[in-house]
PDB file of C-alpha atoms in Angstrom:
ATOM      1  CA  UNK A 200      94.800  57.053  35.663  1.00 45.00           C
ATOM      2  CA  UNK A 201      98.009  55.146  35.983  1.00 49.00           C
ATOM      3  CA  UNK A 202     100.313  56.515  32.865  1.00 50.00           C
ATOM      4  CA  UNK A 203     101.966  53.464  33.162  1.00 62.00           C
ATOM      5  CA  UNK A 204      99.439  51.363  32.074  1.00 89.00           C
ATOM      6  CA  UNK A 205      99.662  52.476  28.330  1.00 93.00           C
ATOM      7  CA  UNK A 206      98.635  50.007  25.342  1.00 92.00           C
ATOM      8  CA  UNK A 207     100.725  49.338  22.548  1.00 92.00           C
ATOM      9  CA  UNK A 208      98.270  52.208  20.544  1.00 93.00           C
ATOM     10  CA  UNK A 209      99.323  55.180  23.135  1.00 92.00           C
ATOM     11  CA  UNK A 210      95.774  54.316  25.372  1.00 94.00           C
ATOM     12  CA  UNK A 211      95.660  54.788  28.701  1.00 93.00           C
ATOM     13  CA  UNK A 212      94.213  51.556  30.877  1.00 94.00           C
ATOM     14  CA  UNK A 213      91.131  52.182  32.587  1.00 95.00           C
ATOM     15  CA  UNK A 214      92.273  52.054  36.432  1.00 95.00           C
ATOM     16  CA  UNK A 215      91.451  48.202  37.782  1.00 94.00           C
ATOM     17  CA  UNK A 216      90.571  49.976  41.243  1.00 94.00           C
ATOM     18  CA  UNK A 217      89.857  52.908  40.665  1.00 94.00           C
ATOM     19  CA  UNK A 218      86.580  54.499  42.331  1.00 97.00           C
ATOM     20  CA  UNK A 219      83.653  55.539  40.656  1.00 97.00           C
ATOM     21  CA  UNK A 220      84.479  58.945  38.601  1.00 97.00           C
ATOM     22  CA  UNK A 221      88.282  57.895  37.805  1.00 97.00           C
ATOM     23  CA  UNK A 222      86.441  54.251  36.389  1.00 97.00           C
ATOM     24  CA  UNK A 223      83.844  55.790  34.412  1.00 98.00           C
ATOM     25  CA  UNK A 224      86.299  58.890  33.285  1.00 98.00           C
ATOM     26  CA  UNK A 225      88.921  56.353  32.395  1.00 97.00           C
ATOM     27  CA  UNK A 226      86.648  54.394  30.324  1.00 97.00           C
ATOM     28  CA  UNK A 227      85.596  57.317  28.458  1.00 98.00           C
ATOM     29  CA  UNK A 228      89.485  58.424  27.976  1.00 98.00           C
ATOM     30  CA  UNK A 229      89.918  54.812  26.354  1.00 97.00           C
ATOM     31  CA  UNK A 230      86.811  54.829  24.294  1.00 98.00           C
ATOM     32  CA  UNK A 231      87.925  58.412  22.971  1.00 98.00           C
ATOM     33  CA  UNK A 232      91.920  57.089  22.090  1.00 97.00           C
ATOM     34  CA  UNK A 233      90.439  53.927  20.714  1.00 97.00           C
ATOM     35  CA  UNK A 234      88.500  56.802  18.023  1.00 98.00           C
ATOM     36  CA  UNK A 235      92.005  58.836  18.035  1.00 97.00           C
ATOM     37  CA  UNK A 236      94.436  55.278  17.331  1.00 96.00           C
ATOM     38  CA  UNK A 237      91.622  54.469  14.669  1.00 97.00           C
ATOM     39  CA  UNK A 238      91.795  57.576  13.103  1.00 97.00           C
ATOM     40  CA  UNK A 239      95.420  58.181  13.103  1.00 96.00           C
ATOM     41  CA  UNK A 240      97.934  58.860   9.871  1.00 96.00           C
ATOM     42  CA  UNK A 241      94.422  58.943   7.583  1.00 97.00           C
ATOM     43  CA  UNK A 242      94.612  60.781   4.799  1.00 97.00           C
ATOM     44  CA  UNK A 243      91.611  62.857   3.278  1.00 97.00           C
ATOM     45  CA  UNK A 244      90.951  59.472   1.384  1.00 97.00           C
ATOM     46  CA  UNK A 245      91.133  57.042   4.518  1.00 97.00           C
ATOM     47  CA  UNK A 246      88.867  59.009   6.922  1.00 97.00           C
ATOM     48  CA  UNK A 247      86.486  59.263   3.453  1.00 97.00           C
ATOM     49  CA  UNK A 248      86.686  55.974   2.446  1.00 96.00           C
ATOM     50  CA  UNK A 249      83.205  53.468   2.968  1.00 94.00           C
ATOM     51  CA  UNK A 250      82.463  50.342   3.218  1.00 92.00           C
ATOM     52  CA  UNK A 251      79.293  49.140   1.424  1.00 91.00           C
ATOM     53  CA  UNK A 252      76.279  48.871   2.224  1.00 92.00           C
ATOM     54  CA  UNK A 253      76.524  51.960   5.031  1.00 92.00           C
ATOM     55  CA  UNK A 254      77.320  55.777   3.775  1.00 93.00           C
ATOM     56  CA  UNK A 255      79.457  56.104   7.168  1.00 96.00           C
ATOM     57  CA  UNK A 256      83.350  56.741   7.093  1.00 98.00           C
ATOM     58  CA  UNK A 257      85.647  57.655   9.774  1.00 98.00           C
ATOM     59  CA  UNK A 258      85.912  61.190   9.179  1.00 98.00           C
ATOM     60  CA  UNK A 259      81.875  61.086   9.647  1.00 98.00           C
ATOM     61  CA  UNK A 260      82.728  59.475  13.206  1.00 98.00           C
ATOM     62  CA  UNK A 261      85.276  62.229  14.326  1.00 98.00           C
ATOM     63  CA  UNK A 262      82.817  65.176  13.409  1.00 98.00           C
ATOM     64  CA  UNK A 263      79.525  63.012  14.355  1.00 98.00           C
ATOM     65  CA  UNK A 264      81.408  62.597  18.014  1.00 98.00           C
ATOM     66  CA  UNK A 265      82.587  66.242  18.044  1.00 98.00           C
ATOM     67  CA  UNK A 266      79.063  67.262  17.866  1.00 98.00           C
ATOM     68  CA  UNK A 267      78.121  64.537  20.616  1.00 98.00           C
ATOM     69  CA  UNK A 268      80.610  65.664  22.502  1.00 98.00           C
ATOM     70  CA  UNK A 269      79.392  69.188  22.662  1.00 97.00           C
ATOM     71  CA  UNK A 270      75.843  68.265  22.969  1.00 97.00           C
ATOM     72  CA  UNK A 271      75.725  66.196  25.796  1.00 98.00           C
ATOM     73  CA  UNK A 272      78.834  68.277  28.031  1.00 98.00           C
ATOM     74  CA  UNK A 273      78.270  71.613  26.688  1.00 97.00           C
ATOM     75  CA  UNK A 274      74.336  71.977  25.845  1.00 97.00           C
ATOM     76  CA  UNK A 275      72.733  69.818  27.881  1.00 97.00           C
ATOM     77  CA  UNK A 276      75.070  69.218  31.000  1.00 98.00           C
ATOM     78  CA  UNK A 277      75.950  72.972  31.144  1.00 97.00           C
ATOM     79  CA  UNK A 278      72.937  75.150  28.515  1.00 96.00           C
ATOM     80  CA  UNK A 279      75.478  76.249  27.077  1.00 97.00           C
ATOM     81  CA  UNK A 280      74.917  77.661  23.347  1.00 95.00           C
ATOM     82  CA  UNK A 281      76.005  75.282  20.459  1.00 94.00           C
ATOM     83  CA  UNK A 282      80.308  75.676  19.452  1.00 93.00           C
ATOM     84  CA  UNK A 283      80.895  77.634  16.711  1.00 92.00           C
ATOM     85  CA  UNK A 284      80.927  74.792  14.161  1.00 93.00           C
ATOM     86  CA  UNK A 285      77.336  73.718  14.778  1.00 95.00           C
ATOM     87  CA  UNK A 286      76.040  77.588  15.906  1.00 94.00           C
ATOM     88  CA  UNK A 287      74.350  77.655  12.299  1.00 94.00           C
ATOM     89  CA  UNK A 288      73.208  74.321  10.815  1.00 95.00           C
ATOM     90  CA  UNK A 289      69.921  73.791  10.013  1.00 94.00           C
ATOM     91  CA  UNK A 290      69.353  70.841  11.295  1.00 94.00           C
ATOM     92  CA  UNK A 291      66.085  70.044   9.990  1.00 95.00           C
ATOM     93  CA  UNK A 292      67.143  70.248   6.789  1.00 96.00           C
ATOM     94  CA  UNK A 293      69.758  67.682   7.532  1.00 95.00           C
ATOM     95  CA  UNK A 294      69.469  65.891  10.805  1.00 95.00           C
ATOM     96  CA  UNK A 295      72.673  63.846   9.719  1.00 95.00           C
ATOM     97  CA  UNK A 296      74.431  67.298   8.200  1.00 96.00           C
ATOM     98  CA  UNK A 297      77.627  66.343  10.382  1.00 96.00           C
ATOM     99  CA  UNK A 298      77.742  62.851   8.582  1.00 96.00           C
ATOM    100  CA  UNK A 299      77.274  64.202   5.269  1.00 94.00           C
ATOM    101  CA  UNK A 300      79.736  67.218   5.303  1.00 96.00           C
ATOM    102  CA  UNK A 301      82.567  66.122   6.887  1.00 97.00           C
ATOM    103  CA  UNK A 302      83.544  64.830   3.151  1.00 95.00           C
ATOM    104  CA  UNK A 303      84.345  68.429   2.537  1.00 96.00           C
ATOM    105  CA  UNK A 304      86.679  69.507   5.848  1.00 97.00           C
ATOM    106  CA  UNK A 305      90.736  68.076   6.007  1.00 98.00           C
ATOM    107  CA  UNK A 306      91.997  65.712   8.335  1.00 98.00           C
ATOM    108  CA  UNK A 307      93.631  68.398  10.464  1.00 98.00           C
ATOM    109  CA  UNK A 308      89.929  70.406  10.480  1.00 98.00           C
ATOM    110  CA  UNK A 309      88.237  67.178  11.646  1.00 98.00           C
ATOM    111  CA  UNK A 310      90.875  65.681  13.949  1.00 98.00           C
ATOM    112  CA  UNK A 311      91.017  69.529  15.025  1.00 98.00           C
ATOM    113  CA  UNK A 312      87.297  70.259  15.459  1.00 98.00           C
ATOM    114  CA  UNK A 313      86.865  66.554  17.723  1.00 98.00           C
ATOM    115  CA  UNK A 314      89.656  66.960  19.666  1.00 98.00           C
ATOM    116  CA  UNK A 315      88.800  70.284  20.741  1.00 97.00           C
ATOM    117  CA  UNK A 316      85.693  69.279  21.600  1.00 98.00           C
ATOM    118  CA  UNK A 317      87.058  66.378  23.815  1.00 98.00           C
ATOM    119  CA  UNK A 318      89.131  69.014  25.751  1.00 98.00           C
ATOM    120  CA  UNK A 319      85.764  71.438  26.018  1.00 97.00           C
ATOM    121  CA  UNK A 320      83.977  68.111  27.681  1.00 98.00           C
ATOM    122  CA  UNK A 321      87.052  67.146  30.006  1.00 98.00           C
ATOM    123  CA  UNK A 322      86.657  71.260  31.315  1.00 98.00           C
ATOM    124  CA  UNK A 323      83.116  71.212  31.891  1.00 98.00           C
ATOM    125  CA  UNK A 324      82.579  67.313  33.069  1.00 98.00           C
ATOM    126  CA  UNK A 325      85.704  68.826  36.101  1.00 98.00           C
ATOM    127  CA  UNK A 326      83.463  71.799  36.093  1.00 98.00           C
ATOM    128  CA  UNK A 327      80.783  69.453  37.051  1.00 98.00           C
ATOM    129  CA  UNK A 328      82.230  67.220  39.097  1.00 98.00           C
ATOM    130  CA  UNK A 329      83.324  70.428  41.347  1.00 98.00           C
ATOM    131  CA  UNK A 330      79.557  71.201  41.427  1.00 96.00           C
ATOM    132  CA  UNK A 331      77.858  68.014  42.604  1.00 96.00           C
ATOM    133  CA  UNK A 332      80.289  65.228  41.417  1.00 97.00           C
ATOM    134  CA  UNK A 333      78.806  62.298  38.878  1.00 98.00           C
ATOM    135  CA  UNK A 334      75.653  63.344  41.039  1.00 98.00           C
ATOM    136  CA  UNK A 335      75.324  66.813  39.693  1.00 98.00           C
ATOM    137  CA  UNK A 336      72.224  66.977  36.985  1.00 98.00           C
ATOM    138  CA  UNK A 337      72.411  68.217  33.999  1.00 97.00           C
ATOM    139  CA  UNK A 338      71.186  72.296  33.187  1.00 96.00           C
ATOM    140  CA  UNK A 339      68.514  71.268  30.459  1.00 94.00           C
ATOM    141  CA  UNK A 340      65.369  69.041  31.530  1.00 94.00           C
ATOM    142  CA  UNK A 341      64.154  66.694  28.915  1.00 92.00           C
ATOM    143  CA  UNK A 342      60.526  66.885  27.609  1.00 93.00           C
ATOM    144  CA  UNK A 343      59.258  64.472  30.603  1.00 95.00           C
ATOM    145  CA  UNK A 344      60.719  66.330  33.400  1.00 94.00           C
ATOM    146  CA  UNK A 345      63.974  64.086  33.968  1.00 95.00           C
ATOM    147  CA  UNK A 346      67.735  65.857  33.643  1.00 97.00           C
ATOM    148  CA  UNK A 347      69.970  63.008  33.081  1.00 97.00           C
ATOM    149  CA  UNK A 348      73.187  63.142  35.722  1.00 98.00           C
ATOM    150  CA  UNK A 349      77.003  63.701  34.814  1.00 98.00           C
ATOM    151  CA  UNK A 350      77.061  59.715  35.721  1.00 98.00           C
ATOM    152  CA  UNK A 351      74.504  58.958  33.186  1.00 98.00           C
ATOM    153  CA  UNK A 352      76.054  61.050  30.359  1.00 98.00           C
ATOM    154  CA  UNK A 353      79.267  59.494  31.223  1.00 98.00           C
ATOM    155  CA  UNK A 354      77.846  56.304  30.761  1.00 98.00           C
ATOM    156  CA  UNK A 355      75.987  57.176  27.671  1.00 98.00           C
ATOM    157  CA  UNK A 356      79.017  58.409  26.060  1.00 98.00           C
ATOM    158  CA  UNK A 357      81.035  55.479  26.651  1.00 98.00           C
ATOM    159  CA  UNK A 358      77.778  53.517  24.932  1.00 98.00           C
ATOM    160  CA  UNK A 359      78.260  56.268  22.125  1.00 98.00           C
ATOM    161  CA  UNK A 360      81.958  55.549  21.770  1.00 98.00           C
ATOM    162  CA  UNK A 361      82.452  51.871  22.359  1.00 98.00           C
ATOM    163  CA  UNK A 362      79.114  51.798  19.639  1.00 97.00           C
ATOM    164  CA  UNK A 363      81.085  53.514  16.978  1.00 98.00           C
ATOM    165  CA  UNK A 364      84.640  52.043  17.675  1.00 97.00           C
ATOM    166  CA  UNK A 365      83.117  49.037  16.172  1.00 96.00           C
ATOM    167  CA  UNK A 366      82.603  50.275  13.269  1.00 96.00           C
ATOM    168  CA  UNK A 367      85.445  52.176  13.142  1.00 97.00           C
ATOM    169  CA  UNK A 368      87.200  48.857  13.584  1.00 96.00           C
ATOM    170  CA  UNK A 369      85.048  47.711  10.510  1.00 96.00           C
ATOM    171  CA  UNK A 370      86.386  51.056   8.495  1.00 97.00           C
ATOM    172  CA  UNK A 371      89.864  50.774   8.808  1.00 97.00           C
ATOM    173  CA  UNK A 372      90.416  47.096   8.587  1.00 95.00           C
ATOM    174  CA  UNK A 373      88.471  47.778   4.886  1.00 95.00           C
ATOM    175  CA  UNK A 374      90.532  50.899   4.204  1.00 96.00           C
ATOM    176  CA  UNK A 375      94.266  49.503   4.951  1.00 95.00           C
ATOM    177  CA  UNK A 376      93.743  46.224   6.418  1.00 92.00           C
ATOM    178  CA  UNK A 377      95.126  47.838  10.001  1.00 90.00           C
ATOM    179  CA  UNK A 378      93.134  45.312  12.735  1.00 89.00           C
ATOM    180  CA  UNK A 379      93.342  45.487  16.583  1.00 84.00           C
ATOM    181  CA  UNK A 380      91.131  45.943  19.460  1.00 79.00           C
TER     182      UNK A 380
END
Protein backbone atom coordinates (compact mmCIF):
# COMPACT_ATOMS: atom_id res chain seq x y z
CA UNK A 1 0.00 0.00 0.00
CA UNK A 2 0.95 3.54 -0.75
CA UNK A 3 1.36 5.29 2.95
CA UNK A 4 0.72 8.27 1.26
CA UNK A 5 -2.60 7.73 0.45
CA UNK A 6 -3.91 8.13 4.12
CA UNK A 7 -7.63 9.42 4.89
CA UNK A 8 -8.36 12.09 7.12
CA UNK A 9 -9.24 8.97 9.91
CA UNK A 10 -5.43 7.50 9.75
CA UNK A 11 -6.78 4.69 6.81
CA UNK A 12 -4.71 3.57 4.41
CA UNK A 13 -6.23 3.78 0.55
CA UNK A 14 -6.73 0.61 -1.03
CA UNK A 15 -3.98 0.70 -3.95
CA UNK A 16 -5.96 1.95 -7.40
CA UNK A 17 -3.51 -0.55 -9.30
CA UNK A 18 -2.54 -2.66 -7.29
CA UNK A 19 -2.60 -6.54 -8.31
CA UNK A 20 -4.65 -9.05 -6.92
CA UNK A 21 -3.32 -9.88 -3.17
CA UNK A 22 -2.14 -6.10 -2.44
CA UNK A 23 -6.15 -5.14 -3.74
CA UNK A 24 -7.88 -7.61 -1.76
CA UNK A 25 -5.25 -7.20 1.37
CA UNK A 26 -5.69 -3.48 1.11
CA UNK A 27 -9.33 -3.67 1.21
CA UNK A 28 -9.28 -5.74 4.18
CA UNK A 29 -6.62 -3.21 5.93
CA UNK A 30 -9.38 -0.43 5.23
CA UNK A 31 -12.35 -2.41 6.30
CA UNK A 32 -10.34 -3.28 9.62
CA UNK A 33 -9.26 0.82 10.30
CA UNK A 34 -12.74 1.78 9.31
CA UNK A 35 -13.71 -0.77 12.75
CA UNK A 36 -10.45 0.82 14.56
CA UNK A 37 -11.49 4.93 13.53
CA UNK A 38 -15.11 3.79 14.66
CA UNK A 39 -14.06 2.51 17.73
CA UNK A 40 -11.58 5.01 18.75
CA UNK A 41 -11.51 7.34 22.18
CA UNK A 42 -14.80 5.06 23.40
CA UNK A 43 -15.17 4.79 26.71
CA UNK A 44 -16.57 1.59 28.56
CA UNK A 45 -20.00 3.44 28.00
CA UNK A 46 -19.56 4.26 24.14
CA UNK A 47 -18.40 0.80 22.93
CA UNK A 48 -21.59 -0.43 25.40
CA UNK A 49 -23.96 1.84 24.35
CA UNK A 50 -27.18 0.42 21.85
CA UNK A 51 -29.31 1.57 19.72
CA UNK A 52 -32.87 0.17 19.87
CA UNK A 53 -34.36 -2.23 18.51
CA UNK A 54 -30.84 -4.45 18.10
CA UNK A 55 -28.84 -5.72 21.44
CA UNK A 56 -25.50 -5.00 19.32
CA UNK A 57 -22.88 -2.29 20.47
CA UNK A 58 -19.49 -1.62 19.28
CA UNK A 59 -17.60 -3.30 21.84
CA UNK A 60 -19.78 -6.52 20.65
CA UNK A 61 -18.23 -5.74 17.05
CA UNK A 62 -14.49 -5.57 18.21
CA UNK A 63 -14.73 -8.98 20.18
CA UNK A 64 -17.40 -10.55 17.57
CA UNK A 65 -14.49 -9.67 14.77
CA UNK A 66 -11.65 -10.84 17.05
CA UNK A 67 -13.23 -14.15 17.13
CA UNK A 68 -13.84 -13.97 13.19
CA UNK A 69 -10.66 -13.08 12.80
CA UNK A 70 -9.23 -16.10 14.47
CA UNK A 71 -11.68 -18.43 13.04
CA UNK A 72 -11.38 -17.99 9.57
CA UNK A 73 -7.09 -17.25 9.56
CA UNK A 74 -6.22 -19.29 12.45
CA UNK A 75 -8.79 -22.40 12.60
CA UNK A 76 -9.86 -22.90 9.44
CA UNK A 77 -7.09 -21.43 7.04
CA UNK A 78 -4.30 -22.92 9.24
CA UNK A 79 -6.27 -25.93 12.03
CA UNK A 80 -4.93 -24.23 14.28
CA UNK A 81 -6.52 -24.63 17.96
CA UNK A 82 -8.89 -21.75 19.10
CA UNK A 83 -6.69 -18.36 20.93
CA UNK A 84 -6.73 -18.39 24.35
CA UNK A 85 -9.80 -16.15 24.75
CA UNK A 86 -12.19 -18.50 22.98
CA UNK A 87 -10.06 -22.00 24.06
CA UNK A 88 -13.03 -22.54 26.66
CA UNK A 89 -16.48 -21.19 25.72
CA UNK A 90 -19.17 -23.29 25.44
CA UNK A 91 -20.51 -22.34 22.62
CA UNK A 92 -23.63 -24.16 22.59
CA UNK A 93 -24.68 -22.71 25.46
CA UNK A 94 -24.23 -19.35 23.88
CA UNK A 95 -23.61 -19.30 20.19
CA UNK A 96 -23.53 -15.36 20.47
CA UNK A 97 -21.33 -15.61 23.99
CA UNK A 98 -18.79 -13.04 22.30
CA UNK A 99 -21.77 -10.54 21.75
CA UNK A 100 -23.10 -10.92 25.08
CA UNK A 101 -19.87 -10.72 27.24
CA UNK A 102 -17.97 -8.23 25.88
CA UNK A 103 -20.23 -5.86 28.29
CA UNK A 104 -18.00 -7.15 31.00
CA UNK A 105 -14.15 -6.69 29.41
CA UNK A 106 -12.51 -2.71 29.22
CA UNK A 107 -11.85 -0.90 26.24
CA UNK A 108 -8.13 -1.64 26.39
CA UNK A 109 -9.12 -5.71 26.84
CA UNK A 110 -11.35 -5.46 23.74
CA UNK A 111 -9.39 -3.05 21.54
CA UNK A 112 -6.46 -5.39 22.92
CA UNK A 113 -7.98 -8.84 22.30
CA UNK A 114 -9.13 -7.57 18.28
CA UNK A 115 -6.17 -6.06 17.49
CA UNK A 116 -4.13 -8.88 18.38
CA UNK A 117 -6.06 -10.95 16.54
CA UNK A 118 -5.72 -8.72 13.36
CA UNK A 119 -1.88 -9.04 13.72
CA UNK A 120 -2.29 -13.14 14.27
CA UNK A 121 -4.36 -13.02 10.70
CA UNK A 122 -1.81 -10.58 8.87
CA UNK A 123 1.09 -13.55 10.11
CA UNK A 124 -0.70 -16.44 8.97
CA UNK A 125 -2.64 -14.90 5.69
CA UNK A 126 1.78 -14.00 4.72
CA UNK A 127 2.20 -17.47 6.02
CA UNK A 128 -0.22 -18.45 3.41
CA UNK A 129 0.47 -16.50 0.77
CA UNK A 130 4.25 -17.99 1.02
CA UNK A 131 2.53 -21.42 0.70
CA UNK A 132 0.32 -21.20 -2.38
CA UNK A 133 -0.54 -17.42 -2.59
CA UNK A 134 -4.54 -16.33 -2.52
CA UNK A 135 -4.58 -19.91 -4.23
CA UNK A 136 -3.49 -21.84 -1.23
CA UNK A 137 -6.74 -23.76 0.45
CA UNK A 138 -7.57 -23.63 3.58
CA UNK A 139 -6.36 -26.75 6.34
CA UNK A 140 -10.05 -27.64 7.43
CA UNK A 141 -12.61 -29.08 4.71
CA UNK A 142 -16.15 -28.10 5.22
CA UNK A 143 -18.91 -30.76 5.70
CA UNK A 144 -19.39 -31.07 1.69
CA UNK A 145 -15.88 -31.62 0.80
CA UNK A 146 -14.96 -27.90 -0.34
CA UNK A 147 -11.90 -25.88 1.64
CA UNK A 148 -12.56 -22.36 0.87
CA UNK A 149 -9.12 -20.51 -0.57
CA UNK A 150 -7.05 -17.62 1.19
CA UNK A 151 -8.84 -15.50 -1.81
CA UNK A 152 -12.21 -16.50 -0.70
CA UNK A 153 -11.65 -15.83 3.04
CA UNK A 154 -10.19 -12.61 2.06
CA UNK A 155 -13.15 -11.79 0.33
CA UNK A 156 -15.46 -13.05 2.95
CA UNK A 157 -13.85 -11.00 5.50
CA UNK A 158 -14.05 -7.87 3.72
CA UNK A 159 -18.07 -8.91 3.36
CA UNK A 160 -17.75 -9.47 7.27
CA UNK A 161 -16.19 -6.06 7.82
CA UNK A 162 -17.72 -3.70 5.33
CA UNK A 163 -21.25 -5.66 6.84
CA UNK A 164 -20.57 -4.49 10.31
CA UNK A 165 -18.95 -1.01 9.57
CA UNK A 166 -22.45 -0.14 8.76
CA UNK A 167 -23.65 -0.59 11.69
CA UNK A 168 -20.94 0.59 13.41
CA UNK A 169 -21.60 3.77 11.48
CA UNK A 170 -25.25 3.44 12.87
CA UNK A 171 -23.63 3.04 16.65
CA UNK A 172 -21.58 5.86 16.88
CA UNK A 173 -23.53 8.46 15.05
CA UNK A 174 -26.34 7.38 18.03
CA UNK A 175 -23.68 7.37 20.75
CA UNK A 176 -21.89 10.94 20.05
CA UNK A 177 -23.29 12.07 16.90
CA UNK A 178 -19.53 11.41 15.22
CA UNK A 179 -20.66 10.67 11.22
CA UNK A 180 -18.28 9.85 8.29
CA UNK A 181 -17.71 7.19 5.85
Amino acid sequence: MDASLVDEHGRNEPPTTGDEEATLLGFLDYQRSTLEWKTRNLDHDGLSATLHPTTMTLGGLLKHLAWVEDWWFSQILHDNAPAAAWDDVDWRVDPDWEWHSAAQDSPEQLRGLWQAAVLRSRDLTERALEQGGMDRLSSCVFDDGHAPSLRWIVVHMIEEYARHNGHADLLREAFDGETGE
